[in-house]
Tab-separated table of C-alpha atoms in Angstrom:
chain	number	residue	atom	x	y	z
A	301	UNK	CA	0.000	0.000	0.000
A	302	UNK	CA	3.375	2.027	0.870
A	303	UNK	CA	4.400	1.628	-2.357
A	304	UNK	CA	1.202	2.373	-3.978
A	305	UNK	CA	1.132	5.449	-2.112
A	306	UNK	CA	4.388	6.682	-3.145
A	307	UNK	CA	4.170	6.130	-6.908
A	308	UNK	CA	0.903	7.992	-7.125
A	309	UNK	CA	2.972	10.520	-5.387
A	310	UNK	CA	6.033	10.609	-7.588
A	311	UNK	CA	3.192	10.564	-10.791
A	312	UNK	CA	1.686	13.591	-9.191
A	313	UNK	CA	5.030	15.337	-9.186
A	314	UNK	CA	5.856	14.314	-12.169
A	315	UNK	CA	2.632	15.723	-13.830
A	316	UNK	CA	2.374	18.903	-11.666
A	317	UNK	CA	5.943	19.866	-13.335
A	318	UNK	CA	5.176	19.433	-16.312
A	319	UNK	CA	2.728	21.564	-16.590
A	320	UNK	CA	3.556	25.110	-18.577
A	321	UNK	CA	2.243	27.299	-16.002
A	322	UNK	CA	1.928	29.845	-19.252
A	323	UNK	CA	-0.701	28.369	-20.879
A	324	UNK	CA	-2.944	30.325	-20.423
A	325	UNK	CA	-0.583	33.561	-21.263
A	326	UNK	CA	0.489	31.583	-24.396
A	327	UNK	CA	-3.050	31.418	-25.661
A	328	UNK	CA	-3.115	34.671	-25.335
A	329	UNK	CA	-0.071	35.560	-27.111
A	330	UNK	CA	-1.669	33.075	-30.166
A	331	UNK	CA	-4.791	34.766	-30.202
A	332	UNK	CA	-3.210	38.496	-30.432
A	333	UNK	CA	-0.642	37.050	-33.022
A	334	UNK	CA	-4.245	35.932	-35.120
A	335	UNK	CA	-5.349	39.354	-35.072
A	336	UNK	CA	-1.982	41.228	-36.254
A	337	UNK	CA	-1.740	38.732	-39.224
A	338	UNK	CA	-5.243	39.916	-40.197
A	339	UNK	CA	-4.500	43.316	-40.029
A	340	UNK	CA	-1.268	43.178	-42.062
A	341	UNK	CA	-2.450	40.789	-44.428
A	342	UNK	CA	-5.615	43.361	-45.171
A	343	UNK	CA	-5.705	44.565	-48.638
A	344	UNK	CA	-9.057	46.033	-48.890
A	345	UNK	CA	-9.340	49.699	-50.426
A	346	UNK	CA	-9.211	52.813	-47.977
A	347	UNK	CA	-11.329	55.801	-48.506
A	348	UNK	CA	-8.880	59.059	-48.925
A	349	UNK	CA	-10.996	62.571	-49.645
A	350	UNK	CA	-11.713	63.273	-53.680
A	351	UNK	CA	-9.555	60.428	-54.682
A	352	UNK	CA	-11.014	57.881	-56.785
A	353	UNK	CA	-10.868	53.915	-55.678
A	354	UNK	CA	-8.141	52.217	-57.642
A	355	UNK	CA	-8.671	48.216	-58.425
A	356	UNK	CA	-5.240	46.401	-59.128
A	357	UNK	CA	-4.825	42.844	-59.888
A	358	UNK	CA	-3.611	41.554	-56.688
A	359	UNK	CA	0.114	40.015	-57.314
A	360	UNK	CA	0.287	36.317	-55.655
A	361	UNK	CA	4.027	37.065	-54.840
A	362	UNK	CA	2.513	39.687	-51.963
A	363	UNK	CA	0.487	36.842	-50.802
A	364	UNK	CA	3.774	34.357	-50.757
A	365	UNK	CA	5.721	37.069	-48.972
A	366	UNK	CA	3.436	37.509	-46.206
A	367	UNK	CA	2.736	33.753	-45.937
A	368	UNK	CA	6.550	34.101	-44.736
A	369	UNK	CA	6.597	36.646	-42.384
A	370	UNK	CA	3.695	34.554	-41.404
A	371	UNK	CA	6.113	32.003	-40.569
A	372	UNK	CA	7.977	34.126	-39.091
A	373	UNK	CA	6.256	35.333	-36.224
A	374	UNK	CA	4.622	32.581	-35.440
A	375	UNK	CA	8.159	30.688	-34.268
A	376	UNK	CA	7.969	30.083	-30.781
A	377	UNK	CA	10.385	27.261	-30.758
A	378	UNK	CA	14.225	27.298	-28.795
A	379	UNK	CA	17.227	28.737	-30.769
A	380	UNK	CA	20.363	27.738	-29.774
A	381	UNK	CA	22.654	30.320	-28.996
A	382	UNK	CA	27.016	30.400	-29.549
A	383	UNK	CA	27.500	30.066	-25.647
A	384	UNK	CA	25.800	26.801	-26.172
A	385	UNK	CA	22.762	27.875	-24.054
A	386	UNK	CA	19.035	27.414	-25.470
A	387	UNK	CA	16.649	30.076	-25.543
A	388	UNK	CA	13.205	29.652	-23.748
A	389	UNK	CA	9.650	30.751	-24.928
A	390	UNK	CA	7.454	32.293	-22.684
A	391	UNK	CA	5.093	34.613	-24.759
A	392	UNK	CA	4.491	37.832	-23.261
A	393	UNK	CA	0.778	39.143	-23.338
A	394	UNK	CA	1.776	42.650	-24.155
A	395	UNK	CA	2.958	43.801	-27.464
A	396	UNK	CA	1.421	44.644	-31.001
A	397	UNK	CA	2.796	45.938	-33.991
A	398	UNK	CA	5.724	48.557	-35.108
A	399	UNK	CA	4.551	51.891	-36.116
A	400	UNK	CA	6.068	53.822	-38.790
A	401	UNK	CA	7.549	57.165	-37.919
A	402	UNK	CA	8.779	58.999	-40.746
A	403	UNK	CA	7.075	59.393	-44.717
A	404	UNK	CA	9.293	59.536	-47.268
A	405	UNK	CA	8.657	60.988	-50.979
A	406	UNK	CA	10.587	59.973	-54.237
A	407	UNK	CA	9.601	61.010	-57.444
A	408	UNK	CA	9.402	58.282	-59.813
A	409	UNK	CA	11.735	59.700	-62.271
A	410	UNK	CA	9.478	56.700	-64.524
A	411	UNK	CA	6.878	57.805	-67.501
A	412	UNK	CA	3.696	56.592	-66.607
A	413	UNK	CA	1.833	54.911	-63.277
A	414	UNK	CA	1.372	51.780	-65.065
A	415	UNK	CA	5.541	51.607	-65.664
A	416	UNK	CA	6.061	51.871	-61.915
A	417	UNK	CA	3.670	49.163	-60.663
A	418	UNK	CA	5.208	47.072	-63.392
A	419	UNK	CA	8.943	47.623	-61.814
A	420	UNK	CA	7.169	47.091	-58.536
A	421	UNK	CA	6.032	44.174	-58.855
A	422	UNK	CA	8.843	42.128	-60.912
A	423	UNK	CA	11.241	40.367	-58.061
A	424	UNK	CA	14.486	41.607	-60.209
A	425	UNK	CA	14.095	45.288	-59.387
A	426	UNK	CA	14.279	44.816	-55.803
A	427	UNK	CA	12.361	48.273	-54.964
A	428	UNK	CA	8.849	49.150	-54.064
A	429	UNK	CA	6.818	51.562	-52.012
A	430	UNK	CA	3.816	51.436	-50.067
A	431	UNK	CA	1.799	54.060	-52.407
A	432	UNK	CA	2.171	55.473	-55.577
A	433	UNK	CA	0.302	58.638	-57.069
A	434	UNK	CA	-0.447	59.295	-60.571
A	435	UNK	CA	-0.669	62.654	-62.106
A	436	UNK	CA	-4.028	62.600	-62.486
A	437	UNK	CA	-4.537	62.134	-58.727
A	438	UNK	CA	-5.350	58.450	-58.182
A	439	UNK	CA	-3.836	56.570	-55.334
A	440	UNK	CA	-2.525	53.204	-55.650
A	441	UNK	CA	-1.243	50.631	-52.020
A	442	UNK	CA	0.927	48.637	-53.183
A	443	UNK	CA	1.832	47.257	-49.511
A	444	UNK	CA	0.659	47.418	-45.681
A	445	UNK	CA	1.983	50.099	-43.813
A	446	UNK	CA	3.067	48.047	-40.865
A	447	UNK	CA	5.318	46.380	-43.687
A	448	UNK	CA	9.155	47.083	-44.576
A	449	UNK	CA	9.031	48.348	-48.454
A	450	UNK	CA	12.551	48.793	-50.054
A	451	UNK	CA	12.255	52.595	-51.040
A	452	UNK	CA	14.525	54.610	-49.125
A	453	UNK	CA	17.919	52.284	-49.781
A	454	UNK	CA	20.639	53.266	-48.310
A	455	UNK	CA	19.793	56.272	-46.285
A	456	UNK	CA	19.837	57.883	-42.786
A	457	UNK	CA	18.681	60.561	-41.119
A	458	UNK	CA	20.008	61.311	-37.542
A	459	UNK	CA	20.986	58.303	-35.947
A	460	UNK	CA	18.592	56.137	-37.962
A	461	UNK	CA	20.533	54.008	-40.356
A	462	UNK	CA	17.713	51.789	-41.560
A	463	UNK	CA	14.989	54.346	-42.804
A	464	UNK	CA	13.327	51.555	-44.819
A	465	UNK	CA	12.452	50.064	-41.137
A	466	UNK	CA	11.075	53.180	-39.949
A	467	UNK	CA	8.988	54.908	-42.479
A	468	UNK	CA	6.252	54.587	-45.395
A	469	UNK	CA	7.502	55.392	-49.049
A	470	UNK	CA	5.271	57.372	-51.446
A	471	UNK	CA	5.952	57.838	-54.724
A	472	UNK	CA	4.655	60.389	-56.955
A	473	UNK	CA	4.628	59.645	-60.776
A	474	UNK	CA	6.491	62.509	-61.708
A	475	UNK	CA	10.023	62.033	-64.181
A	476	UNK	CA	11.631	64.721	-62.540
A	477	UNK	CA	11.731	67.422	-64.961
A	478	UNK	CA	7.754	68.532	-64.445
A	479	UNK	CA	5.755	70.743	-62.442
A	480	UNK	CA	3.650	68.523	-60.131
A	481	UNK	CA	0.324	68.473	-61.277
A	482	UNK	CA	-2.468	70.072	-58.683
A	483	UNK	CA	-4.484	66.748	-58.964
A	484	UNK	CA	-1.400	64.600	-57.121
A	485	UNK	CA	-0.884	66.919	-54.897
A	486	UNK	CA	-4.319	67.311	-53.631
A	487	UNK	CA	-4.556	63.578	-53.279
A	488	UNK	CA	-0.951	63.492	-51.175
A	489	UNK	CA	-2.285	66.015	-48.777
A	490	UNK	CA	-4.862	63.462	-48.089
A	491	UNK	CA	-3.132	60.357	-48.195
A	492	UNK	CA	-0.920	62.292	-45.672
A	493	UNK	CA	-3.895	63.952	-43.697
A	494	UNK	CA	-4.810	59.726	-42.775
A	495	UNK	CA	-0.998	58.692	-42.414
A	496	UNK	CA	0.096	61.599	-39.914
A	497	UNK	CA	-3.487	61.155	-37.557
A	498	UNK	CA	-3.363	57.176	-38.119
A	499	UNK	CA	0.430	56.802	-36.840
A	500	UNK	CA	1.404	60.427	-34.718
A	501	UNK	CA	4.307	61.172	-37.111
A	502	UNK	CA	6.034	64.100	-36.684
A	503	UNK	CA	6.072	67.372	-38.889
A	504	UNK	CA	9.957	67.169	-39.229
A	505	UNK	CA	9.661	63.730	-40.581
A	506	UNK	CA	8.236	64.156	-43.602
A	507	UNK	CA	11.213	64.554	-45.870
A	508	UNK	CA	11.965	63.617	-49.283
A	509	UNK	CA	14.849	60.983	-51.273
A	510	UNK	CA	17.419	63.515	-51.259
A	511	UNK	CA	17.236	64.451	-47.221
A	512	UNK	CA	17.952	61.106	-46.452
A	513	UNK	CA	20.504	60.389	-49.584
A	514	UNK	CA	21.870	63.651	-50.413
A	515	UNK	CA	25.075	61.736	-51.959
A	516	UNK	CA	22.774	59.451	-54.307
A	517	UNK	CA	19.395	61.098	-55.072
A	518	UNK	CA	17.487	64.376	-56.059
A	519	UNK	CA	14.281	63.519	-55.794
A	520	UNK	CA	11.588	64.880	-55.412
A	521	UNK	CA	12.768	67.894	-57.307
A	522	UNK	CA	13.203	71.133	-56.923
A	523	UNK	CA	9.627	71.602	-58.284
A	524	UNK	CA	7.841	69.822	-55.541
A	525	UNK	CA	5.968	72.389	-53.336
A	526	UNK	CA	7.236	71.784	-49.889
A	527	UNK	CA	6.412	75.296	-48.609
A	528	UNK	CA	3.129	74.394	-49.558
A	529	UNK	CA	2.963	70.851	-47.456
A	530	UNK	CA	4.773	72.845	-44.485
A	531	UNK	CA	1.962	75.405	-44.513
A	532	UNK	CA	-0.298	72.294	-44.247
A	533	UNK	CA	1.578	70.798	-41.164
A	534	UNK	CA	3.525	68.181	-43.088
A	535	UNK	CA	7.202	68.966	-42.521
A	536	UNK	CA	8.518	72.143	-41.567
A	537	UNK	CA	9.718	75.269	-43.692
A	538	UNK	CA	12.311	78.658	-43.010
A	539	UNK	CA	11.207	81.698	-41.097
A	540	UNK	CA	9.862	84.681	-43.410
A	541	UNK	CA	12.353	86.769	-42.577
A	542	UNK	CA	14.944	85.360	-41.388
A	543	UNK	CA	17.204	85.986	-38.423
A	544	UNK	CA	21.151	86.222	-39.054
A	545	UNK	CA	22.942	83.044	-38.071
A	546	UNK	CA	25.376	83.519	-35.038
A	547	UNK	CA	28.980	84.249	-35.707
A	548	UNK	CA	30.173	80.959	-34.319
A	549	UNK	CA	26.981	79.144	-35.808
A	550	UNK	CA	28.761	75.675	-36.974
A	551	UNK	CA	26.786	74.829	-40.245
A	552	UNK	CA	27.699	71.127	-40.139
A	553	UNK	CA	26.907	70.670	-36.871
A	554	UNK	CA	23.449	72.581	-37.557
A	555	UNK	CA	22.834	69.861	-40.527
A	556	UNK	CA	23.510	66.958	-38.670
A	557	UNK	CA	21.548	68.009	-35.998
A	558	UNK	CA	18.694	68.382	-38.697
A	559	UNK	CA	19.066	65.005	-39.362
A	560	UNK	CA	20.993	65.298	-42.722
A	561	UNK	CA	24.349	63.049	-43.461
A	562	UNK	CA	27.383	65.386	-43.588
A	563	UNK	CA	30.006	63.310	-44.217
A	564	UNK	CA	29.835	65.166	-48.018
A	565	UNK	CA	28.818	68.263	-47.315
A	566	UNK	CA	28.389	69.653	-50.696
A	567	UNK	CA	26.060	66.820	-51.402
A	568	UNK	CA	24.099	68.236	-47.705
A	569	UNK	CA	23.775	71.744	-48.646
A	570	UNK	CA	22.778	70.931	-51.952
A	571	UNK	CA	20.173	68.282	-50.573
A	572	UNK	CA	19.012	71.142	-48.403
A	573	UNK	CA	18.244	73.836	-50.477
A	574	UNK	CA	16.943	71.174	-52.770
A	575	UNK	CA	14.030	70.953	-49.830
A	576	UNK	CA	14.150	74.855	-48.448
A	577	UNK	CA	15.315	77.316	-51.031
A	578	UNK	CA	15.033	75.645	-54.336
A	579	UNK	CA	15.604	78.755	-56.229
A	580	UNK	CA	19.519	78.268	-56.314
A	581	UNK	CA	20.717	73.879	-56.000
A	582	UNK	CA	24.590	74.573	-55.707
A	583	UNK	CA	26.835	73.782	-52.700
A	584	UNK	CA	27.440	77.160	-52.345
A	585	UNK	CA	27.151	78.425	-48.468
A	586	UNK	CA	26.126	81.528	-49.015
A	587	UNK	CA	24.638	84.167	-46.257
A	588	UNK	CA	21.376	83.291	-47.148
A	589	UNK	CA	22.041	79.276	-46.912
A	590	UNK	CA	23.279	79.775	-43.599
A	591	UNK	CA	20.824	81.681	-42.730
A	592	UNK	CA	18.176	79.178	-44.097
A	593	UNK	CA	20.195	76.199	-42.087
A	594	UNK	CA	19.705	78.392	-38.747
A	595	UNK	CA	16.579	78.710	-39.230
A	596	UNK	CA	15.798	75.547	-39.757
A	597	UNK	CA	17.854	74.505	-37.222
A	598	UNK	CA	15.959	76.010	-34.594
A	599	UNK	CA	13.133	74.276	-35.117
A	600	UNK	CA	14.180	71.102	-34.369
């Protein structure tokens, strides 16, 4: 009977530790992990004021790359680490997904809206963007927000060396060389009316290609209306008149502390007049550049 006693014991043990005390936390952690794959695998259309509803056929390689991140997320299993010690899972109950915090625009430098879907949706090109707008205002999503598009390639801003991480890409069909028609610019004010309220980004990160690659790209160009945006509370812009720039005022220090990559500072200056004075695109630092860059500056 002894016996008896003390194997029902030992099987008791035995069963009471093996129990995952974080079941019910796990279940949890499935359940919220359900409800993040629907959002970012959501690809119905989004009303956006006076812009016509787009209908794309839907590309099944979108479908095969979110079946991976899929995947992805749903790992819970032990990695095994150098030091030869295996992780454990224990799924925490708080979390949900990354929000982007900057918008970047890029012209297209392309000929037509129908040319840039095609090079964003062939594998090969290896570059995409979560919108595109065509010149006669229509609006095309190309990819969730909460997803990483390959737009901003090598870039930075600040301290943040992977902009493609951090932001939402929006290209306007434009080839670089024409005025920006009044159509796609009504409809960006829109699309970034819903982007700025839906994620809290900030005024001062709304910049363009060439702020976060002044060494590679130009775009948008000199002919997009950023004083216009600014006035609209999407990215900042100069003061009327502006204040002379202290006599010790360091003008690379000012840009980095913008945000903007000065290890070439010709290609800085010119990437920031390209955004705030547009009149003149040379790497000349005149009084009125530095002046500009103060200004600016302050702001931040």
């Amino acid at each position: 009977m002894r016996n008896i006693f003390y194997a029902l014991f030992f099987a008791l043990a035995i069963a009471a530790c093996s129990t995952n005390p974080y079941k019910k936390t796990e279940k949890v952690y499935d359940t919220k992990l359900k409800t993040l794959k629907k959002t970012i695998s959501n690809k119905d259309p989004k009303p956006l004021p006076v812009v016509p509803p787009v209908e794309l056929n839907r590309d099944t390689l979108y479908t095969q790359q979110l079946r991976t991140y899929k995947d992805t997320i749903f790992k819970m299993g032990s990695t095994f680490l150098e030091n030869g010690i295996n992780t454990k899972w224990i799924g925490t109950v708080n979390f949900n997904l990354r929000k982007p915090n900057f918008i970047i625009i890029h012209h297209t430098a392309q000929d037509s809206l129908q040319q840039t879907i095609n090079t964003f949706t062939k594998t090969e090109t290896q570059v995409s963007s979560h919108y595109v707008i065509s010149d006669d205002g229509k609006v095309v999503q190309m990819l969730n927000d909460y997803l990483r598009a390959w737009h901003a390639g090598n870039g930075s801003w600040g301290k943040n060396t992977d902009i493609n991480s951090a932001s939402i890409g929006i290209e306007l069909d434009n080839n670089g060389s024409e005025v920006f028609s009044e159509s796609q610019i009504n409809s960006l004010l829109a699309l970034l009316t819903k982007l700025k309220k839906d994620y809290n980004i900030p005024a001062q990160n709304i910049l363009g290609h060439a702020d976060i690659a002044p060494t590679r790209k130009k775009d948008p160009s000199a002919l997009f209306p950023w004083k216009i945006l600014a006035e609209k509370g999407f990215g900042i812009w100069p003061d009327e008149f502006l204040q002379t720039a202290p006599f010790d005022f360091n003008v690379d220090q000012g840009l980095r502390i913008i945000g903007y990559d000065t290890k070439n500072i010709s290609a800085a200056i010119i990437a920031f007049k390209l955004h705030y004075i547009q009149d003149e695109i040379t790497d000349v630092l005149d009084e009125k550049t530095r002046n500009t860059i103060y200004s600016i500056y302050k702001q931040q």
